[in-house]
XYZ file of C-alpha atoms in Angstrom:
778
model
C 112.723 -100.337 232.327
C 109.711 -98.996 230.429
C 108.248 -95.764 231.555
C 104.435 -95.916 232.073
C 102.268 -93.604 229.564
C 101.105 -90.378 231.256
C 97.538 -90.134 232.290
C 95.323 -88.602 229.501
C 94.099 -85.886 232.119
C 97.750 -84.740 232.568
C 98.098 -83.894 228.867
C 97.528 -80.481 227.463
C 94.726 -79.944 224.868
C 97.502 -78.815 222.266
C 99.190 -82.493 222.884
C 95.911 -84.415 222.481
C 95.093 -82.559 219.521
C 98.484 -83.268 218.069
C 98.020 -86.962 218.864
C 94.599 -87.173 217.463
C 95.626 -85.729 214.186
C 99.059 -87.996 213.970
C 97.251 -91.294 215.226
C 93.913 -91.741 213.840
C 94.191 -95.351 212.874
C 96.086 -98.444 214.176
C 98.278 -98.282 210.951
C 99.577 -94.753 212.196
C 101.279 -96.777 215.052
C 103.808 -98.202 212.440
C 104.927 -94.646 211.843
C 105.465 -93.890 215.547
C 109.017 -94.124 215.259
C 109.265 -91.531 212.476
C 107.130 -89.261 214.099
C 109.346 -89.678 217.217
C 112.495 -89.015 215.294
C 110.951 -85.797 213.827
C 109.757 -84.355 217.160
C 113.436 -85.068 218.470
C 114.984 -83.179 215.552
C 112.501 -80.504 216.119
C 113.160 -80.181 219.892
C 116.928 -80.285 219.005
C 116.449 -77.255 216.726
C 114.390 -75.406 219.318
C 117.005 -76.056 222.045
C 119.709 -74.944 219.560
C 117.713 -71.712 219.004
C 117.052 -71.241 222.658
C 120.794 -71.462 223.268
C 121.439 -68.877 220.646
C 118.892 -66.353 222.151
C 120.265 -66.990 225.634
C 123.819 -66.121 224.207
C 122.326 -62.858 222.617
C 120.665 -61.890 225.692
C 123.700 -62.366 227.595
C 125.734 -60.212 225.168
C 123.101 -57.526 225.461
C 123.003 -57.644 228.998
C 126.635 -57.322 229.264
C 126.953 -54.673 227.022
C 124.195 -52.597 228.757
C 126.016 -53.405 232.197
C 129.235 -51.923 230.594
C 127.343 -48.700 229.532
C 125.744 -48.584 232.849
C 129.038 -48.779 234.675
C 130.337 -45.943 232.584
C 127.480 -43.786 233.371
C 127.553 -44.682 236.971
C 131.363 -43.649 236.911
C 130.385 -40.392 235.168
C 127.589 -39.529 237.730
C 129.983 -40.186 240.614
C 132.413 -37.862 239.457
C 129.464 -35.238 239.157
C 128.367 -36.017 242.542
C 131.601 -35.790 243.946
C 132.298 -32.251 242.272
C 128.949 -31.100 243.411
C 130.090 -32.036 247.006
C 133.400 -30.213 246.595
C 131.596 -27.240 245.525
C 129.049 -27.248 248.545
C 131.994 -27.650 250.976
C 134.013 -24.961 249.384
C 131.171 -22.467 249.620
C 130.689 -23.274 253.351
C 134.336 -22.939 254.538
C 136.435 -19.608 254.259
C 135.762 -16.075 254.249
C 133.182 -14.289 252.400
C 135.687 -12.886 249.913
C 137.048 -16.386 249.004
C 133.606 -17.664 248.883
C 132.425 -15.157 246.539
C 135.644 -15.450 244.400
C 134.999 -19.390 244.344
C 131.327 -18.701 243.331
C 132.370 -16.582 240.242
C 134.920 -19.064 239.325
C 132.426 -22.018 239.595
C 129.838 -19.857 237.558
C 132.107 -18.639 235.091
C 134.173 -21.862 234.378
C 133.202 -24.936 236.229
C 129.431 -24.705 235.691
C 129.701 -24.544 231.855
C 132.034 -27.488 232.100
C 129.680 -29.250 234.296
C 126.819 -28.568 231.918
C 128.842 -29.878 228.835
C 129.606 -33.096 230.933
C 125.956 -33.658 231.937
C 125.043 -33.174 228.386
C 127.821 -35.559 227.199
C 126.556 -38.160 229.628
C 122.888 -37.605 228.464
C 124.162 -38.129 224.731
C 125.963 -41.216 225.974
C 122.666 -42.606 227.599
C 120.671 -41.963 224.491
C 123.261 -43.564 222.243
C 123.252 -46.493 224.275
C 119.675 -47.006 224.630
C 119.309 -46.203 220.610
C 122.167 -48.918 219.990
C 120.395 -51.285 222.281
C 116.956 -50.772 220.630
C 118.532 -50.959 217.128
C 120.595 -54.218 218.162
C 117.297 -55.847 219.499
C 115.444 -54.807 216.221
C 118.110 -56.135 213.987
C 118.430 -59.123 216.140
C 114.516 -59.733 215.582
C 115.022 -59.113 211.815
C 117.949 -61.542 211.519
C 116.075 -64.234 213.586
C 112.883 -63.780 211.429
C 114.966 -64.108 208.313
C 116.876 -67.059 209.582
C 113.721 -68.701 210.594
C 112.099 -68.211 207.003
C 115.105 -69.512 205.482
C 115.435 -72.658 207.768
C 111.775 -73.256 207.051
C 112.421 -73.440 203.408
C 115.464 -75.620 203.459
C 113.796 -78.062 205.642
C 110.628 -77.989 203.400
C 108.293 -78.479 206.276
C 104.789 -79.269 205.365
C 103.637 -76.527 208.089
C 100.711 -74.050 207.102
C 101.612 -71.285 204.750
C 100.016 -68.880 207.129
C 102.810 -69.386 209.671
C 105.399 -68.761 207.083
C 103.479 -65.601 205.865
C 103.415 -64.411 209.677
C 107.054 -64.769 209.795
C 107.824 -62.632 206.839
C 105.537 -60.102 207.798
C 106.969 -60.003 211.254
C 110.540 -59.597 209.776
C 109.047 -56.660 207.374
C 107.572 -55.208 210.398
C 110.683 -55.326 212.409
C 112.500 -53.694 209.392
C 110.071 -50.985 209.252
C 110.299 -50.226 213.019
C 114.292 -50.286 212.433
C 114.020 -47.916 209.399
C 111.890 -45.500 211.564
C 114.476 -45.291 214.245
C 117.295 -44.795 211.689
C 115.257 -42.031 209.941
C 114.922 -40.146 213.315
C 118.619 -40.696 214.386
C 119.688 -39.278 210.794
C 117.577 -36.233 211.243
C 118.387 -35.530 215.061
C 121.902 -37.043 215.282
C 123.597 -36.791 212.066
C 127.154 -37.236 213.785
C 126.086 -40.907 214.640
C 126.913 -41.922 210.972
C 128.953 -44.936 212.208
C 126.004 -46.452 214.016
C 123.709 -45.895 211.114
C 126.303 -47.241 208.597
C 126.664 -50.564 210.848
C 123.043 -50.909 211.325
C 122.571 -50.443 207.287
C 125.089 -53.065 206.772
C 123.349 -55.460 208.829
C 120.045 -54.654 207.321
C 121.286 -54.930 203.877
C 122.458 -58.489 204.643
C 118.930 -59.378 205.820
C 117.227 -57.897 203.008
C 119.611 -59.594 200.306
C 118.290 -62.830 201.741
C 114.751 -61.760 202.551
C 113.808 -60.228 199.241
C 114.853 -62.979 196.849
C 113.122 -65.571 199.117
C 110.088 -63.445 199.089
C 110.096 -63.099 195.205
C 110.791 -66.874 194.965
C 107.685 -67.794 196.913
C 105.562 -65.225 194.858
C 106.684 -66.846 191.719
C 105.838 -70.149 193.182
C 102.353 -68.837 193.961
C 102.007 -67.653 190.273
C 103.024 -71.059 189.271
C 100.251 -72.760 191.358
C 97.835 -70.127 189.686
C 98.727 -71.384 186.201
C 100.308 -67.941 185.565
C 100.831 -66.913 182.775
C 97.456 -67.753 181.075
C 97.502 -69.778 178.025
C 98.193 -67.264 174.856
C 97.928 -70.289 172.244
C 94.179 -69.273 171.593
C 95.350 -65.804 170.745
C 96.180 -66.425 166.839
C 95.723 -64.012 163.933
C 92.103 -65.277 163.297
C 90.840 -64.549 166.723
C 92.906 -61.756 168.029
C 89.799 -59.458 168.566
C 87.365 -62.363 169.903
C 86.128 -61.590 173.131
C 85.980 -64.139 176.006
C 84.712 -64.280 179.356
C 87.489 -63.209 181.646
C 86.025 -65.012 184.431
C 87.107 -68.232 182.737
C 90.797 -67.012 181.435
C 92.002 -64.601 183.915
C 93.504 -66.624 186.968
C 93.711 -63.544 189.150
C 89.778 -63.377 189.087
C 89.207 -67.353 189.333
C 91.516 -68.008 192.467
C 89.562 -68.065 195.769
C 89.942 -69.432 199.366
C 93.508 -70.209 200.951
C 95.134 -69.816 197.431
C 93.601 -66.325 197.103
C 94.736 -65.391 200.547
C 98.291 -66.899 200.093
C 98.626 -65.016 196.841
C 97.291 -61.344 198.348
C 99.850 -62.081 201.240
C 102.706 -62.640 198.825
C 101.832 -59.508 196.828
C 101.396 -57.504 199.938
C 104.757 -58.559 201.182
C 106.398 -57.491 198.007
C 104.801 -54.173 197.933
C 105.938 -53.543 201.752
C 109.566 -54.391 200.797
C 109.300 -52.174 197.955
C 107.986 -49.388 200.131
C 110.736 -50.175 202.870
C 113.392 -49.921 200.132
C 112.035 -46.457 198.779
C 112.166 -45.190 202.479
C 115.721 -46.571 202.898
C 116.828 -44.957 199.414
C 114.956 -41.645 200.403
C 116.869 -41.472 203.569
C 120.320 -42.520 202.285
C 120.012 -40.065 199.246
C 118.698 -36.989 201.470
C 120.265 -33.927 199.824
C 120.868 -35.432 196.339
C 118.598 -35.398 193.414
C 116.212 -38.409 194.273
C 113.551 -38.026 191.439
C 115.261 -40.047 188.894
C 116.379 -42.655 191.603
C 113.685 -43.547 193.758
C 110.833 -44.336 191.388
C 111.153 -47.937 190.281
C 108.468 -50.145 188.448
C 105.954 -52.269 190.954
C 108.116 -55.425 191.479
C 104.961 -57.560 191.918
C 103.660 -56.265 188.692
C 106.956 -56.930 187.134
C 106.878 -60.541 187.948
C 103.288 -60.789 186.551
C 104.399 -59.493 183.133
C 107.800 -61.103 182.742
C 106.328 -64.749 182.015
C 103.685 -63.098 179.831
C 106.557 -61.418 177.824
C 108.403 -64.591 177.340
C 105.498 -66.527 176.328
C 104.276 -63.810 173.853
C 107.734 -63.909 171.872
C 107.048 -67.461 170.849
C 104.046 -66.008 169.022
C 106.049 -62.814 167.932
C 108.558 -65.187 166.177
C 106.000 -66.228 163.739
C 104.677 -62.722 162.778
C 107.891 -61.027 161.774
C 106.403 -59.738 158.516
C 103.109 -58.959 160.327
C 103.864 -56.564 163.102
C 100.200 -55.395 163.284
C 99.607 -58.953 165.102
C 102.466 -58.104 167.536
C 100.533 -54.966 168.617
C 97.148 -56.450 168.602
C 98.376 -59.261 170.920
C 100.055 -57.010 173.326
C 96.888 -54.543 173.462
C 94.497 -57.472 173.993
C 96.699 -58.861 176.765
C 96.980 -55.341 178.402
C 93.307 -54.537 177.952
C 91.896 -57.881 179.093
C 93.684 -57.871 182.421
C 93.745 -54.264 183.380
C 90.646 -54.147 185.259
C 91.693 -56.935 187.502
C 94.624 -54.637 188.489
C 92.239 -51.919 189.895
C 89.826 -54.420 191.495
C 92.073 -56.915 193.317
C 95.661 -55.460 193.239
C 95.435 -51.570 193.879
C 93.841 -51.989 197.443
C 97.099 -53.976 198.203
C 99.298 -51.354 197.036
C 97.266 -48.835 199.079
C 97.327 -51.003 202.126
C 101.279 -51.200 201.632
C 101.148 -47.421 201.628
C 103.014 -47.321 198.317
C 102.548 -43.746 197.476
C 102.590 -42.604 193.787
C 101.844 -46.257 192.237
C 98.923 -46.970 190.175
C 98.558 -50.995 189.529
C 96.855 -49.848 186.146
C 99.722 -47.608 184.950
C 102.271 -50.036 186.164
C 100.628 -52.876 184.334
C 100.233 -51.027 181.277
C 103.930 -49.509 181.661
C 105.378 -53.060 182.156
C 103.524 -54.447 179.239
C 104.537 -51.627 176.962
C 108.017 -51.826 178.232
C 108.333 -55.567 177.263
C 107.115 -54.906 173.890
C 109.570 -51.800 173.288
C 112.291 -54.194 174.627
C 111.442 -56.858 172.006
C 111.204 -54.180 169.186
C 114.549 -52.769 169.936
C 116.223 -56.319 169.842
C 114.198 -57.948 167.152
C 111.962 -55.842 164.905
C 113.972 -52.450 164.447
C 117.256 -54.235 163.275
C 115.355 -55.963 160.696
C 113.661 -52.465 159.266
C 117.178 -50.751 159.424
C 118.863 -53.606 157.597
C 116.031 -53.615 154.933
C 117.006 -49.850 154.223
C 120.354 -50.670 152.947
C 119.506 -53.436 150.688
C 118.354 -52.713 146.884
C 114.583 -52.217 147.373
C 114.952 -49.000 149.551
C 111.678 -47.758 148.350
C 109.858 -50.717 149.889
C 111.731 -50.620 153.011
C 110.999 -47.086 153.786
C 107.117 -47.902 153.236
C 107.584 -50.672 155.604
C 109.246 -48.571 157.919
C 106.481 -45.594 157.783
C 103.918 -48.475 158.350
C 105.647 -49.777 161.420
C 105.686 -46.342 162.826
C 101.952 -45.939 162.142
C 101.264 -48.917 164.016
C 103.208 -47.663 167.078
C 101.321 -44.245 166.899
C 98.071 -46.062 166.784
C 99.026 -48.639 169.519
C 100.131 -45.594 171.948
C 96.921 -43.627 171.380
C 95.033 -46.774 172.544
C 97.176 -47.399 175.297
C 96.803 -43.945 176.523
C 93.097 -44.319 176.400
C 93.379 -47.348 178.614
C 95.198 -45.244 181.153
C 92.567 -42.605 180.969
C 89.876 -45.041 181.489
C 90.757 -45.384 185.254
C 88.575 -42.349 186.021
C 91.579 -40.667 187.649
C 93.360 -37.725 185.998
C 96.940 -38.828 185.581
C 99.987 -36.704 184.460
C 100.503 -38.608 181.353
C 101.464 -35.419 179.384
C 104.983 -35.182 181.489
C 107.904 -36.768 179.609
C 108.736 -39.160 182.234
C 105.095 -40.772 182.436
C 104.538 -40.379 178.682
C 107.579 -42.606 178.052
C 106.419 -45.364 180.395
C 103.336 -45.914 178.358
C 104.884 -45.206 174.984
C 106.095 -47.717 172.454
C 107.938 -44.675 170.625
C 110.096 -44.397 173.937
C 112.395 -46.754 172.096
C 113.842 -43.563 170.362
C 114.793 -42.251 173.612
C 117.426 -44.656 174.078
C 118.449 -44.616 170.274
C 118.398 -40.984 169.062
C 120.055 -42.265 165.879
C 116.832 -44.348 164.944
C 114.856 -41.009 165.579
C 117.372 -39.275 162.945
C 116.688 -42.126 160.603
C 112.901 -41.894 160.928
C 112.889 -38.013 160.344
C 115.095 -38.618 157.304
C 112.829 -41.277 155.997
C 109.792 -38.827 156.740
C 111.497 -35.894 154.609
C 112.252 -37.910 151.783
C 108.698 -39.379 151.652
C 107.103 -36.128 152.047
C 109.393 -34.552 149.129
C 108.589 -37.593 146.885
C 104.828 -36.820 147.272
C 105.304 -33.276 146.736
C 107.528 -33.447 143.549
C 104.486 -34.124 141.296
C 102.508 -31.201 142.694
C 105.736 -28.937 142.402
C 106.132 -29.778 138.752
C 102.547 -29.032 138.071
C 102.535 -25.511 136.848
C 98.877 -25.012 137.711
C 99.490 -25.754 141.290
C 101.489 -22.366 141.199
C 98.627 -20.433 139.424
C 95.627 -21.892 141.192
C 94.592 -20.268 144.339
C 94.083 -22.039 147.698
C 90.230 -22.846 147.878
C 89.933 -24.503 151.425
C 90.211 -22.560 154.440
C 90.978 -25.334 157.038
C 94.531 -24.545 157.783
C 94.165 -20.948 158.866
C 91.224 -18.683 159.259
C 90.447 -16.239 156.394
C 93.066 -18.053 154.147
C 91.105 -17.104 150.879
C 92.165 -13.447 151.536
C 95.680 -14.511 151.099
C 95.329 -15.411 147.521
C 97.792 -18.076 147.957
C 98.743 -20.722 145.222
C 97.656 -24.310 145.882
C 101.137 -25.505 146.018
C 101.617 -23.886 149.520
C 98.541 -25.468 150.829
C 100.214 -28.953 149.505
C 103.581 -28.157 151.284
C 101.582 -27.245 154.504
C 99.360 -30.487 154.663
C 102.778 -32.560 154.206
C 104.214 -30.446 156.985
C 101.478 -30.629 159.238
C 101.117 -34.577 158.770
C 104.776 -34.768 160.152
C 104.141 -32.486 162.968
C 101.057 -34.828 163.843
C 103.134 -37.825 163.788
C 105.647 -35.925 165.981
C 103.252 -35.191 168.661
C 103.407 -39.007 169.761
C 107.200 -38.781 170.455
C 107.364 -39.042 174.502
C 110.047 -36.366 174.969
C 110.134 -32.650 174.120
C 113.991 -32.620 173.441
C 113.318 -35.571 170.775
C 110.322 -33.876 169.197
C 112.268 -30.631 168.822
C 115.119 -32.575 167.125
C 112.452 -34.392 164.897
C 111.066 -30.997 163.970
C 114.322 -29.632 162.871
C 115.358 -32.762 160.948
C 112.130 -33.518 159.242
C 109.891 -30.321 159.250
C 112.147 -27.579 158.910
C 113.817 -28.640 155.590
C 110.199 -28.813 154.122
C 109.912 -24.992 155.054
C 113.252 -24.418 153.477
C 112.497 -26.279 150.330
C 109.355 -24.275 149.968
C 111.122 -21.051 150.323
C 113.727 -22.189 147.862
C 111.028 -22.742 145.068
C 109.341 -19.625 145.680
C 112.605 -17.710 145.107
C 113.437 -19.880 142.035
C 109.937 -18.829 140.590
C 110.531 -15.154 141.340
C 114.171 -15.026 140.030
C 113.002 -16.744 136.955
C 110.384 -13.969 136.392
C 112.903 -11.380 136.985
C 115.580 -12.858 134.909
C 113.070 -13.098 131.834
C 111.722 -9.583 131.717
C 113.057 -7.658 134.633
C 109.381 -7.605 135.906
C 108.377 -5.386 132.868
C 105.406 -7.266 131.800
C 102.380 -8.376 133.833
C 102.929 -12.039 133.599
C 106.023 -11.808 135.687
C 104.388 -9.612 138.056
C 101.816 -12.163 138.492
C 104.278 -14.732 139.310
C 106.076 -12.810 141.693
C 102.785 -11.831 143.363
C 101.816 -15.641 143.779
C 105.194 -16.308 145.359
C 104.492 -13.312 147.642
C 101.033 -14.517 148.561
C 102.366 -18.092 149.165
C 105.044 -16.980 151.576
C 102.528 -14.811 153.330
C 100.084 -17.630 153.885
C 102.845 -20.068 154.778
C 104.081 -17.560 157.335
C 100.650 -16.826 158.629
C 99.823 -20.609 159.276
C 103.265 -21.222 161.072
C 102.933 -18.283 163.364
C 99.266 -19.567 164.222
C 100.866 -23.058 164.992
C 103.743 -21.553 167.160
C 101.059 -20.114 169.583
C 100.048 -23.919 170.541
C 101.578 -25.298 173.706
C 103.240 -28.191 171.729
C 105.559 -25.545 169.955
C 106.052 -23.357 173.005
C 107.144 -26.312 174.965
C 109.906 -27.212 172.150
C 111.080 -23.469 171.924
C 112.100 -23.477 175.641
C 115.768 -24.087 176.386
C 117.510 -25.521 179.286
C 117.079 -22.189 181.085
C 113.357 -21.799 180.162
C 114.180 -18.908 177.715
C 111.485 -18.726 174.986
C 112.357 -19.182 171.392
C 110.218 -20.536 168.658
C 111.629 -23.945 167.279
C 110.708 -22.391 163.806
C 111.442 -18.872 164.439
C 114.330 -18.794 161.994
C 112.292 -20.087 159.125
C 109.557 -17.656 159.812
C 112.113 -14.879 159.724
C 113.459 -16.144 156.324
C 109.836 -16.095 154.829
C 109.457 -12.658 156.162
C 112.730 -11.393 154.798
C 111.724 -12.966 151.360
C 108.430 -11.349 151.445
C 109.718 -8.021 152.407
C 112.384 -7.997 149.709
C 110.067 -9.025 146.766
C 107.328 -6.493 147.944
C 110.055 -3.760 147.829
C 111.243 -4.980 144.334
C 107.514 -4.860 143.118
C 107.254 -1.166 144.303
C 110.465 -0.387 142.739
C 109.592 -1.756 139.367
C 106.373 0.363 139.123
C 108.370 3.393 140.338
C 111.073 3.055 137.828
C 108.243 2.947 134.954
C 106.840 5.950 136.538
C 110.147 7.749 136.445
C 110.696 6.753 133.033
C 107.380 8.034 131.830
C 107.406 11.237 134.094
C 110.975 12.231 132.798
C 109.914 14.563 130.235
C 107.188 16.094 132.677
C 109.919 16.647 135.342
C 112.435 18.192 133.035
C 109.959 20.726 131.621
C 110.358 23.779 133.861
C 108.965 26.218 131.343
C 105.350 24.693 131.737
C 105.194 26.232 135.429
C 105.168 29.887 133.817
C 102.358 28.964 131.318
C 98.564 28.624 132.043
C 96.779 25.256 131.838
C 95.946 24.243 128.359
C 92.311 24.707 127.150
C 90.341 21.473 127.735
C 92.941 19.863 129.859
C 92.730 19.520 133.624
C 96.210 17.645 133.597
C 99.449 18.201 131.959
C 99.624 15.898 128.814
C 103.019 14.624 129.510
C 101.962 13.620 133.272
C 99.044 11.432 131.968
C 101.184 8.767 130.606
C 102.844 8.307 133.738
C 99.638 8.297 135.944
C 98.101 5.697 133.392
C 101.151 3.307 133.744
C 100.912 3.672 137.508
C 97.192 2.868 137.412
C 97.700 -0.209 135.131
C 100.174 -1.898 137.108
C 98.688 -1.278 140.263
C 95.454 -2.703 138.954
C 97.190 -5.714 138.076
C 98.986 -6.030 141.541
C 95.887 -5.186 143.414
C 94.061 -7.909 141.530
C 96.758 -10.727 142.266
C 98.475 -9.721 145.440
C 97.110 -10.222 149.116
C 95.658 -7.279 150.751
C 98.419 -6.678 153.205
C 101.431 -6.838 151.098
C 99.529 -4.512 148.444
C 99.100 -1.927 151.128
C 102.955 -2.206 151.630
C 103.581 -1.653 147.797
C 101.452 1.272 147.374
C 102.542 2.995 150.494
C 106.223 2.487 149.503
C 105.508 3.601 145.890
C 103.583 6.809 147.246
C 106.609 7.639 149.241
C 109.018 7.045 146.321
C 106.791 9.151 144.126
C 106.604 11.885 146.711
C 110.272 12.298 147.001
C 110.904 12.009 143.055
C 108.430 14.966 142.206
C 109.195 17.066 145.218
C 113.017 16.976 144.155
C 112.303 17.317 140.445
C 109.676 19.876 140.567
C 109.849 22.032 143.746
C 113.788 21.796 143.985
C 114.599 22.406 140.594
C 114.972 26.102 140.657
C 111.702 26.298 138.397
C 109.762 29.682 138.641
C 105.891 29.091 139.410
C 103.617 31.760 138.141
C 99.972 31.742 139.193
C 98.982 29.574 135.995
C 101.844 27.086 136.871
C 100.692 26.644 140.418
C 97.210 26.150 138.993
C 98.688 23.419 136.573
C 100.479 21.637 139.401
C 97.656 21.761 141.754
C 95.794 19.982 138.867
C 98.383 17.527 138.277
C 98.703 16.537 142.216
C 95.103 16.236 142.474
C 94.835 13.546 139.703
C 97.928 12.001 141.198
C 96.117 11.882 144.541
C 92.824 10.685 142.941
C 94.906 7.530 141.608
C 95.709 6.620 145.103
C 92.305 7.412 146.638
C 91.212 3.971 145.409
C 93.290 2.524 148.433
C 92.941 5.127 151.041
C 90.470 7.973 152.041
C 92.935 10.803 152.338
C 95.959 10.193 149.713
C 97.430 13.483 150.619
C 98.834 12.148 153.693
C 101.082 9.596 151.977
C 102.606 12.632 149.868
C 103.535 14.808 152.635
C 106.292 16.897 150.776
C 104.112 17.404 147.622
C 101.091 18.392 149.730
C 103.149 20.896 152.028
C 105.105 22.124 148.851
C 101.777 23.039 146.935
C 100.326 24.658 150.331
C 103.513 26.919 150.370
C 103.034 27.851 146.591
C 99.538 29.074 147.302
C 100.662 31.346 150.132
C 99.674 34.947 149.526
C 102.195 37.366 148.455
C 101.976 39.507 151.900
C 102.970 36.183 153.775
C 106.236 35.362 151.667
C 108.057 37.980 153.898
C 106.738 36.795 157.132
C 107.918 33.293 156.090
C 111.345 34.547 155.380
C 111.732 36.266 158.522
C 109.703 33.914 160.782
C 111.885 30.977 160.074
C 111.104 27.798 162.163
C 108.403 29.496 164.140
C 106.465 30.516 160.897
C 106.822 26.902 159.761
C 105.274 25.474 162.949
C 102.477 27.987 163.186
C 101.571 26.969 159.580
C 101.792 23.400 160.443
C 104.611 22.496 158.050
C 106.134 19.270 159.494
C 107.990 17.644 156.900
C 109.951 20.464 155.348
C 113.018 22.196 156.814
C 113.599 25.887 156.701
C 115.973 25.790 153.674
C 113.440 23.861 151.601
C 110.579 26.215 152.672
C 112.894 29.250 151.549
C 113.628 27.777 148.388
C 109.992 27.081 147.319
C 108.976 30.676 148.478
C 111.686 32.179 146.460
C 110.588 30.155 143.353
C 107.032 31.797 143.573
C 106.517 34.553 141.142
C 103.009 36.578 141.539
C 101.674 38.106 138.342
C 100.970 42.061 138.620
């Protein structure tokens, strides 16, 4: 029997709307049987889902009733004990009641309190378990619904699918909040947390791949990646309207909403994953684990990287085009990251993420990966072929391209207007193509070797040019007041090469690797410079033992070069760049090139001392006759002579040699030379004249006074009070001028008399010996 159709008035508005949409024309009646089958199929699935939900609800109610029964039994036991306590107090004598009361307060009440606390804990555990079970059930239902919807490939609206996914994500968020609270307040419930984590992990293992697959499908519908075929070598720098080439800016309407929902869902999943990892790694070193690249940005970059490599394959011999293409793509789409995607990241509450940084980082990472796999092996193989010199040039050119690319990329990051911590190693590595060396330090060693070899090759012609060793530095750009060092031009050449290597090293995104590069490429140049300085000095010493002026001049040039080099290095070491490299793992400071600076200091000190000894040996030889002539101290000064004839030659020698040194040696080291020489002459003349058992008459004292005044006059050109640098001679002459009536007091007074007369550099024995050598004329 055919059932009559229901009245139109009895149908709900939703049913009428559905029929109007499906049966618009008489032709649609032919499809009515298929529509009925589809509706019956949907009803069957809904009935099945309702049956499953009823079963889960029954299981939850049964579990709750079980826990409720247990709690009821516990409360009945407590009630019975309280009634027993009440009756025991009301019966019996007062002493027994008091004894029972004390027993209850001392033993039974604490046990009762523990029992109440245990019951409360069981209640909280039961409520928490039921809440988590309900939330996980919601998660599994939402995930199952999302999967079934994709399997059936229903033609339902995308909005409903997005709502199901966001419902699952919200349920995950609520469950994670509960787990985080439980892990802090009830860490002993580890099995409950583990069981829930296991079920949530299974749901995420389904939800995340499905969300990523839907996101990729949206990108395909957006025609992403954009076509790169127009970016050929002839128009890489051509500017086009982003409105026509950037799919992220051209989408609108439902498509834009669907994309934003997909991007937001991925970000929320990643934020949830970060929270879960933070909770699970509580108490461990989490900084190196939690921060991951932004998943949604990675999905944008991966297809671009694949499409770009088809162009890269054509430009193996033109790496500059590879860098130009990557930079152009990065620059052209970076603004859309700020305008469109950053608000979605903020809405997902993903802290510590910048879409601009993540986009740039992902593009740079794709370039670094390609270089490590395809380009660097080619350059390394070329180094082992016959034409090694050309391979070195190609390698250095490639490094220059990487450094230039990194500088432009860093400027892109800075253009966001937000101060970013790009100077830290981790952040620097994300936006630097040179981060490829962080994974392959052996390539860094090879780079350092090539840099050192290239620097030495370029320095060799200047080293062999003798004029560069004699001509002084004219420019003062490397250090303030460099002209006062009188350094040979070769030192400036070495410093320019060293500065070039250090500047290239600054781009390496790791303090540890920068330090390693400096030790391998820069430090050997300092050693090489010091070797040449030492060789020049040894050649000059070997030929004439530094007896002639030319040999002295060669040594002074080397000392000047060492002083200048040392000053520049010390000034560089005050920069933060060098201070960071000087810190070890325990933050103990020690300059990265301190050892090289100390070697330069030792070299300079050693040869300054040699210059002083050379002049002193000449003075000693010229003054030998003067010192040995003891009779002259018993004679008067010769008429017309203010100084002894035998002493004039020694003073002329000193003055001539010191004039040569003053003219050629830098001022600082020249001071060290004449001070050392003054100290040596002071000891020589004091021991040779005052301690020689000679007898000094009035005429001899006058002669010695004149000689010493002339000696002091020679050194007055370099200081205002030269007597202070000849302390023993000055005090010895002072003692010889003491009056006759003071001699006895000096012998009797001893140390007290010496202190009273301001004698600081002579001991009692020396004073007595000088005073005994004085003979007064009658």
